[in-house]
């Protein structure tokens, strides 16, 4: 990487020569050029003088300052700027070491890697990095880069020191008028929202990619090949107005936990309208519903027990009603899995089976006797 600024870090009596490198790359983002729609030729920007209407070459373009609310433009030369007192022009002066939570992310502007400039800077550079990491602090100071002074924050990152230029406090706009007025939230809604936050899991940076850039690249490739661009996939969201917030949260939680059907996934979760629903019966001290089951665990266990008892009561009746199968005068024994009920009912079923067997045997004997007589 090519360094874009050379200077030093200064705190106390320690001076660390450093080189500055850009830590981010925005060239991979989608950018378009302006063209003339009639012939497809690219449109360029030209620097035109407002007085004579002539194009101004780059070597004749200078700096000027226009005070707020004034139409006067004051010419400023590089010599004028070089004579200004700016001790941070080549030195990043650390003012304090603070907790990272004290820096509002709104103030963060651009990020740069700082590397040691020379062999003698390696040890103090490593000492500062280790102190920042071990003490869990960040350094806040001032630095002048590219003709302007900025606040800067230093932090340890991946065995290096990262510098974030910060906006000045008066550059942060107030949020007055952005947030809604006081809104009443129920406790179960907040609980469901926190449950959804926990169920979404951790974020894997390796899975993050720019879907829009990939779609643009596919569109351009199709146009170059003379093919018709593929139609975009239909969006899963219905765009319905949010009516029942609790129902939406419950569906989102089930989809995130993998318990919902494909139609209730997080990407296509919708809100069911309350119109046409029957009013739910009020339950005393009913808590927030986080699943499709109702009642407490004890009530659910009681339901399972009663259901099992009902099944057990029906089983003997089915055995008694079914005809016993015989083969050669022998009765087939019932499988152990079908033996249910109390011992008394089992005895009664056995007696009924024996009577059925005797009756079958008598009919068979009577039939043989009738044939011999005839």
Short mmCIF file of C-alpha atoms in Angstrom, two decimals:
data_model
loop_
_atom_site.label_atom_id
_atom_site.label_comp_id
_atom_site.label_asym_id
_atom_site.label_seq_id
_atom_site.Cartn_x
_atom_site.Cartn_y
_atom_site.Cartn_z
CA UNK A 1 0.00 0.00 0.00
CA UNK A 2 1.09 3.56 -0.66
CA UNK A 3 1.27 5.87 2.35
CA UNK A 4 -0.80 9.04 2.08
CA UNK A 5 0.59 10.95 5.10
CA UNK A 6 3.82 10.78 7.06
CA UNK A 7 4.07 12.22 10.55
CA UNK A 8 4.38 11.13 14.16
CA UNK A 9 2.30 10.25 17.20
CA UNK A 10 3.10 12.30 20.28
CA UNK A 11 1.98 11.62 23.85
CA UNK A 12 4.01 12.91 26.78
CA UNK A 13 7.68 12.78 25.88
CA UNK A 14 7.20 9.83 23.50
CA UNK A 15 7.29 10.42 19.74
CA UNK A 16 6.53 7.63 17.27
CA UNK A 17 7.19 8.25 13.55
CA UNK A 18 4.36 6.67 11.53
CA UNK A 19 3.11 6.24 7.99
CA UNK A 20 -0.60 6.45 7.17
CA UNK A 21 -2.43 4.08 4.81
CA UNK A 22 -6.07 4.03 3.73
CA UNK A 23 -7.87 1.26 5.62
CA UNK A 24 -10.96 1.14 3.40
CA UNK A 25 -11.55 0.68 -0.32
CA UNK A 26 -14.66 2.16 -1.90
CA UNK A 27 -13.74 1.41 -5.49
CA UNK A 28 -15.62 -1.91 -5.32
CA UNK A 29 -18.94 -0.13 -4.85
CA UNK A 30 -21.23 0.53 -7.81
CA UNK A 31 -20.60 3.81 -9.61
CA UNK A 32 -22.01 5.10 -12.88
CA UNK A 33 -20.81 7.64 -15.44
CA UNK A 34 -23.01 10.24 -17.08
CA UNK A 35 -23.72 9.74 -20.78
CA UNK A 36 -25.59 11.50 -23.57
CA UNK A 37 -28.71 9.35 -24.09
CA UNK A 38 -28.96 10.19 -27.80
CA UNK A 39 -25.57 8.80 -28.82
CA UNK A 40 -24.25 7.10 -25.63
CA UNK A 41 -21.18 9.35 -25.43
CA UNK A 42 -19.81 10.10 -21.98
CA UNK A 43 -20.49 13.55 -20.54
CA UNK A 44 -17.51 15.29 -18.88
CA UNK A 45 -17.46 18.07 -16.35
CA UNK A 46 -15.65 21.21 -17.37
CA UNK A 47 -14.50 24.07 -15.18
CA UNK A 48 -16.07 27.22 -16.59
CA UNK A 49 -15.30 30.74 -15.36
CA UNK A 50 -18.50 32.60 -14.42
CA UNK A 51 -17.16 35.94 -15.70
CA UNK A 52 -15.90 35.19 -19.20
CA UNK A 53 -17.57 31.78 -19.77
CA UNK A 54 -14.25 30.22 -20.79
CA UNK A 55 -12.97 26.81 -19.67
CA UNK A 56 -10.28 27.06 -16.98
CA UNK A 57 -7.30 24.63 -17.10
CA UNK A 58 -6.39 22.76 -13.91
CA UNK A 59 -3.16 24.69 -13.37
CA UNK A 60 -5.13 27.94 -13.07
CA UNK A 61 -7.61 26.61 -10.49
CA UNK A 62 -6.92 27.91 -6.97
CA UNK A 63 -8.58 28.13 -3.54
CA UNK A 64 -11.03 30.67 -2.21
CA UNK A 65 -13.13 31.11 0.93
CA UNK A 66 -16.67 32.41 0.94
CA UNK A 67 -17.92 33.49 4.39
CA UNK A 68 -21.39 32.19 5.30
CA UNK A 69 -24.13 34.56 4.15
CA UNK A 70 -21.75 36.64 2.03
CA UNK A 71 -21.29 36.62 -1.74
CA UNK A 72 -17.68 37.79 -1.50
CA UNK A 73 -15.03 35.16 -2.29
CA UNK A 74 -11.62 35.70 -0.66
CA UNK A 75 -8.65 34.16 -2.54
CA UNK A 76 -6.45 31.91 -0.33
CA UNK A 77 -3.03 30.73 -1.47
CA UNK A 78 -0.93 27.81 -0.27
CA UNK A 79 1.57 30.32 1.17
CA UNK A 80 -1.20 31.84 3.28
CA UNK A 81 -2.08 28.45 4.71
CA UNK A 82 1.53 27.45 5.37
CA UNK A 83 2.01 30.51 7.62
CA UNK A 84 -0.92 29.56 9.88
CA UNK A 85 -0.01 28.12 13.31
CA UNK A 86 -0.88 24.43 12.98
CA UNK A 87 1.20 22.26 15.31
CA UNK A 88 -0.72 19.16 14.22
CA UNK A 89 0.37 19.46 10.56
CA UNK A 90 2.94 16.69 11.01
CA UNK A 91 2.12 15.44 14.51
CA UNK A 92 -0.88 13.63 15.92
CA UNK A 93 -1.08 15.02 19.45
CA UNK A 94 -2.86 12.70 21.87
CA UNK A 95 -5.04 14.64 24.31
CA UNK A 96 -6.53 11.85 26.42
CA UNK A 97 -7.17 8.12 26.76
CA UNK A 98 -10.87 7.26 27.19
CA UNK A 99 -13.22 4.28 27.15
CA UNK A 100 -14.41 3.29 23.65
CA UNK A 101 -18.06 3.69 24.75
CA UNK A 102 -17.47 7.43 25.18
CA UNK A 103 -16.98 7.85 21.41
CA UNK A 104 -20.29 8.12 19.58
CA UNK A 105 -20.19 6.19 16.26
CA UNK A 106 -21.82 9.23 14.62
CA UNK A 107 -18.49 11.04 14.96
CA UNK A 108 -16.46 8.41 13.08
CA UNK A 109 -15.52 9.54 9.57
CA UNK A 110 -12.68 7.69 7.79
CA UNK A 111 -10.31 4.93 8.88
CA UNK A 112 -6.54 4.67 8.34
CA UNK A 113 -3.86 2.18 9.28
CA UNK A 114 -0.85 3.61 11.08
CA UNK A 115 2.44 1.76 10.62
CA UNK A 116 5.87 2.42 12.15
CA UNK A 117 8.13 4.59 9.99
CA UNK A 118 11.60 3.10 10.44
CA UNK A 119 13.22 0.47 12.65
CA UNK A 120 13.54 2.78 15.65
CA UNK A 121 9.77 3.32 15.71
CA UNK A 122 8.93 -0.39 16.01
CA UNK A 123 9.32 -0.66 19.79
CA UNK A 124 7.38 2.49 20.87
CA UNK A 125 4.74 1.64 18.26
CA UNK A 126 4.30 -1.86 19.73
CA UNK A 127 4.29 -0.45 23.26
CA UNK A 128 1.43 1.95 22.45
CA UNK A 129 -0.57 -0.76 20.70
CA UNK A 130 -0.19 -3.22 23.58
CA UNK A 131 -1.05 -0.53 26.16
CA UNK A 132 -4.24 0.38 24.28
CA UNK A 133 -5.29 -3.25 23.99
CA UNK A 134 -4.39 -4.28 27.53
CA UNK A 135 -5.91 -1.20 29.17
CA UNK A 136 -8.98 -1.35 26.88
CA UNK A 137 -8.73 2.35 26.06
CA UNK A 138 -8.67 4.46 22.92
CA UNK A 139 -6.59 7.57 22.37
CA UNK A 140 -8.20 10.84 21.30
CA UNK A 141 -6.13 13.61 19.70
CA UNK A 142 -5.91 16.12 16.88
CA UNK A 143 -4.25 15.79 13.49
CA UNK A 144 -4.06 17.92 10.34
CA UNK A 145 -4.40 16.04 7.05
CA UNK A 146 -5.11 17.31 3.54
CA UNK A 147 -5.39 20.91 4.53
CA UNK A 148 -7.70 20.60 7.51
CA UNK A 149 -7.47 19.71 11.19
CA UNK A 150 -9.60 16.90 12.56
CA UNK A 151 -10.18 15.00 15.74
CA UNK A 152 -8.71 11.50 15.66
CA UNK A 153 -9.16 8.29 17.62
CA UNK A 154 -6.50 5.58 17.87
CA UNK A 155 -7.30 1.97 18.75
CA UNK A 156 -5.58 -1.41 18.58
CA UNK A 157 -6.74 -3.67 15.78
CA UNK A 158 -5.26 -6.92 14.43
CA UNK A 159 -1.69 -6.21 15.69
CA UNK A 160 -1.84 -2.71 14.23
CA UNK A 161 -2.99 0.76 15.24
CA UNK A 162 -6.02 2.19 13.46
CA UNK A 163 -6.75 5.90 13.30
CA UNK A 164 -10.35 7.07 12.83
CA UNK A 165 -10.82 10.72 11.93
CA UNK A 166 -13.71 12.14 13.92
CA UNK A 167 -16.18 14.89 13.20
CA UNK A 168 -16.20 17.86 15.53
CA UNK A 169 -19.08 17.91 18.05
CA UNK A 170 -20.71 20.88 16.30
CA UNK A 171 -20.83 18.87 13.05
CA UNK A 172 -23.30 16.37 14.56
CA UNK A 173 -26.88 17.42 13.90
CA UNK A 174 -29.54 17.18 16.57
CA UNK A 175 -32.10 14.37 16.41
CA UNK A 176 -34.91 16.67 17.50
CA UNK A 177 -38.06 16.00 15.49
CA UNK A 178 -36.82 12.65 14.15
CA UNK A 179 -38.01 10.31 16.90
CA UNK A 180 -41.76 9.81 17.47
CA UNK A 181 -43.55 11.07 20.53
CA UNK A 182 -43.97 8.91 23.62
CA UNK A 183 -45.26 5.46 22.58
CA UNK A 184 -46.61 2.99 25.12
CA UNK A 185 -45.13 -0.51 24.86
CA UNK A 186 -46.38 -3.62 26.61
CA UNK A 187 -44.00 -5.85 28.52
CA UNK A 188 -44.68 -8.90 26.33
CA UNK A 189 -43.85 -6.91 23.17
CA UNK A 190 -40.48 -5.92 24.58
CA UNK A 191 -39.83 -9.52 25.68
CA UNK A 192 -40.66 -10.87 22.22
CA UNK A 193 -38.42 -8.28 20.58
CA UNK A 194 -35.50 -9.27 22.83
CA UNK A 195 -36.18 -12.96 22.18
CA UNK A 196 -36.06 -12.31 18.43
CA UNK A 197 -32.77 -10.43 18.83
CA UNK A 198 -31.25 -13.37 20.71
CA UNK A 199 -32.56 -16.00 18.27
CA UNK A 200 -31.04 -14.40 15.16
CA UNK A 201 -27.58 -15.55 16.26
CA UNK A 202 -24.17 -14.10 15.52
CA UNK A 203 -23.12 -12.29 12.35
CA UNK A 204 -20.48 -13.90 10.13
CA UNK A 205 -18.59 -11.17 8.22
CA UNK A 206 -17.54 -13.72 5.60
CA UNK A 207 -21.17 -14.11 4.50
CA UNK A 208 -21.68 -10.39 3.87
CA UNK A 209 -21.60 -9.30 0.23
CA UNK A 210 -23.06 -6.62 -2.00
CA UNK A 211 -26.12 -8.15 -3.71
CA UNK A 212 -26.83 -4.95 -5.62
CA UNK A 213 -23.34 -4.85 -7.14
CA UNK A 214 -23.65 -8.49 -8.26
CA UNK A 215 -27.02 -7.76 -9.86
CA UNK A 216 -25.56 -4.77 -11.73
CA UNK A 217 -22.63 -6.88 -12.97
CA UNK A 218 -25.03 -9.57 -14.25
CA UNK A 219 -27.13 -6.89 -15.96
CA UNK A 220 -24.07 -5.39 -17.69
CA UNK A 221 -22.81 -8.84 -18.76
CA UNK A 222 -26.21 -9.67 -20.29
CA UNK A 223 -26.28 -6.39 -22.23
CA UNK A 224 -22.73 -6.94 -23.52
CA UNK A 225 -23.70 -10.41 -24.79
CA UNK A 226 -26.84 -9.00 -26.40
CA UNK A 227 -29.13 -11.06 -24.17
CA UNK A 228 -32.31 -10.00 -22.45
CA UNK A 229 -31.67 -9.20 -18.77
CA UNK A 230 -33.24 -11.69 -16.38
CA UNK A 231 -36.40 -10.54 -14.64
CA UNK A 232 -35.85 -9.74 -10.96
CA UNK A 233 -37.22 -12.19 -8.41
CA UNK A 234 -40.48 -11.22 -6.75
CA UNK A 235 -40.07 -9.71 -3.34
CA UNK A 236 -41.28 -11.82 -0.43
CA UNK A 237 -42.66 -8.90 1.55
CA UNK A 238 -46.32 -8.13 1.09
CA UNK A 239 -46.02 -4.50 2.11
CA UNK A 240 -49.04 -4.82 4.41
CA UNK A 241 -49.55 -2.25 7.10
CA UNK A 242 -48.40 -3.37 10.53
CA UNK A 243 -51.51 -3.88 12.65
CA UNK A 244 -50.74 -6.60 15.20
CA UNK A 245 -47.16 -6.06 16.41
CA UNK A 246 -47.27 -8.99 18.83
CA UNK A 247 -48.35 -11.44 16.10
CA UNK A 248 -45.54 -10.22 13.82
CA UNK A 249 -42.98 -10.68 16.59
CA UNK A 250 -44.26 -14.18 17.38
CA UNK A 251 -44.02 -15.23 13.71
CA UNK A 252 -40.53 -13.77 13.44
CA UNK A 253 -39.35 -15.61 16.55
CA UNK A 254 -40.75 -18.95 15.30
CA UNK A 255 -39.16 -18.45 11.87
CA UNK A 256 -35.79 -17.51 13.38
CA UNK A 257 -35.86 -20.56 15.65
CA UNK A 258 -36.75 -22.82 12.70
CA UNK A 259 -40.15 -23.81 14.08
CA UNK A 260 -42.33 -21.99 11.55
CA UNK A 261 -43.53 -23.05 8.13
CA UNK A 262 -41.81 -21.65 5.01
CA UNK A 263 -44.45 -18.96 4.68
CA UNK A 264 -43.48 -17.46 8.04
CA UNK A 265 -39.76 -17.10 7.54
CA UNK A 266 -38.11 -13.93 8.74
CA UNK A 267 -37.62 -12.67 5.21
CA UNK A 268 -41.31 -13.01 4.33
CA UNK A 269 -42.99 -12.56 7.68
CA UNK A 270 -46.21 -10.60 7.43
CA UNK A 271 -48.73 -9.31 9.89
CA UNK A 272 -52.16 -10.93 10.13
CA UNK A 273 -55.00 -8.46 10.27
CA UNK A 274 -57.22 -8.54 13.32
CA UNK A 275 -60.29 -8.05 11.10
CA UNK A 276 -62.57 -11.09 11.12
CA UNK A 277 -60.95 -12.74 14.12
CA UNK A 278 -63.05 -13.99 17.00
CA UNK A 279 -62.27 -12.21 20.25
CA UNK A 280 -59.96 -14.32 22.36
CA UNK A 281 -61.16 -15.38 25.78
CA UNK A 282 -59.48 -13.50 28.56
CA UNK A 283 -57.19 -15.55 30.71
CA UNK A 284 -56.22 -14.54 34.19
CA UNK A 285 -52.64 -13.31 34.34
CA UNK A 286 -51.84 -14.55 30.81
CA UNK A 287 -48.19 -14.08 29.91
CA UNK A 288 -46.70 -13.33 26.46
CA UNK A 289 -47.15 -16.09 23.91
CA UNK A 290 -43.86 -17.20 22.46
CA UNK A 291 -45.05 -20.43 20.84
CA UNK A 292 -48.17 -22.15 19.51
CA UNK A 293 -48.80 -24.08 22.75
CA UNK A 294 -51.16 -22.72 25.38
CA UNK A 295 -51.21 -23.15 29.13
CA UNK A 296 -48.49 -23.74 31.66
CA UNK A 297 -46.14 -26.77 31.53
CA UNK A 298 -48.18 -28.39 34.35
CA UNK A 299 -51.41 -27.96 32.38
CA UNK A 300 -49.80 -29.42 29.26
CA UNK A 301 -48.61 -32.45 31.25
CA UNK A 302 -52.14 -32.93 32.65
CA UNK A 303 -53.56 -32.85 29.13
CA UNK A 304 -51.08 -35.50 27.98
CA UNK A 305 -51.98 -37.74 30.98
CA UNK A 306 -55.73 -37.49 30.38
CA UNK A 307 -55.24 -38.17 26.68
CA UNK A 308 -53.22 -41.29 27.48
CA UNK A 309 -55.92 -42.54 29.87
CA UNK A 310 -58.64 -42.09 27.27
CA UNK A 311 -56.63 -44.10 24.76
CA UNK A 312 -56.09 -46.88 27.26
CA UNK A 313 -59.84 -47.08 28.01
CA UNK A 314 -60.75 -47.40 24.33
CA UNK A 315 -58.23 -50.16 23.56
CA UNK A 316 -59.98 -53.12 25.38
CA UNK A 317 -63.30 -52.29 23.73
CA UNK A 318 -61.72 -52.55 20.30
CA UNK A 319 -60.25 -55.99 21.15
CA UNK A 320 -63.60 -57.31 22.39
CA UNK A 321 -65.49 -56.09 19.31
CA UNK A 322 -62.98 -57.60 16.89
CA UNK A 323 -63.60 -61.26 16.01
CA UNK A 324 -60.89 -63.66 17.13
CA UNK A 325 -59.09 -65.21 14.20
CA UNK A 326 -58.80 -69.00 14.24
CA UNK A 327 -56.72 -71.35 12.13
CA UNK A 328 -57.23 -75.09 12.43
CA UNK A 329 -59.09 -74.78 15.72
CA UNK A 330 -56.26 -72.73 17.26
CA UNK A 331 -56.75 -69.19 18.38
CA UNK A 332 -53.97 -66.73 17.42
CA UNK A 333 -52.55 -65.02 20.48
CA UNK A 334 -52.89 -61.24 20.63
CA UNK A 335 -49.66 -59.26 20.39
CA UNK A 336 -48.30 -57.88 23.68
CA UNK A 337 -48.50 -54.36 22.29
CA UNK A 338 -52.33 -54.60 22.12
CA UNK A 339 -52.80 -55.80 25.71
CA UNK A 340 -54.12 -52.82 27.65
CA UNK A 341 -56.52 -52.14 30.48
CA UNK A 342 -56.80 -53.67 33.95
CA UNK A 343 -56.34 -57.35 34.82
CA UNK A 344 -60.11 -57.79 35.28
CA UNK A 345 -60.89 -56.62 31.77
CA UNK A 346 -58.10 -58.82 30.40
CA UNK A 347 -59.73 -61.88 32.08
CA UNK A 348 -63.14 -60.98 30.66
CA UNK A 349 -61.65 -60.63 27.18
CA UNK A 350 -59.99 -64.04 27.57
CA UNK A 351 -63.27 -65.68 28.59
CA UNK A 352 -65.03 -64.15 25.59
CA UNK A 353 -62.35 -65.52 23.30
CA UNK A 354 -62.70 -69.06 24.76
CA UNK A 355 -66.50 -69.00 24.31
CA UNK A 356 -66.08 -67.90 20.71
CA UNK A 357 -63.62 -70.76 20.11
CA UNK A 358 -66.00 -73.38 21.66
CA UNK A 359 -68.88 -72.07 19.60
CA UNK A 360 -66.83 -72.35 16.43
CA UNK A 361 -65.79 -75.91 17.32
CA UNK A 362 -69.42 -76.98 17.96
CA UNK A 363 -70.55 -75.57 14.61
CA UNK A 364 -67.76 -77.42 12.87
CA UNK A 365 -68.75 -80.73 14.60
CA UNK A 366 -72.43 -80.24 13.81
CA UNK A 367 -71.63 -79.65 10.16
CA UNK A 368 -69.63 -82.92 9.85
CA UNK A 369 -72.40 -84.93 11.55
CA UNK A 370 -75.00 -83.56 9.14
CA UNK A 371 -72.93 -84.65 6.15
CA UNK A 372 -72.54 -88.21 7.46
CA UNK A 373 -76.27 -88.57 8.13
CA UNK A 374 -77.12 -87.39 4.64
#
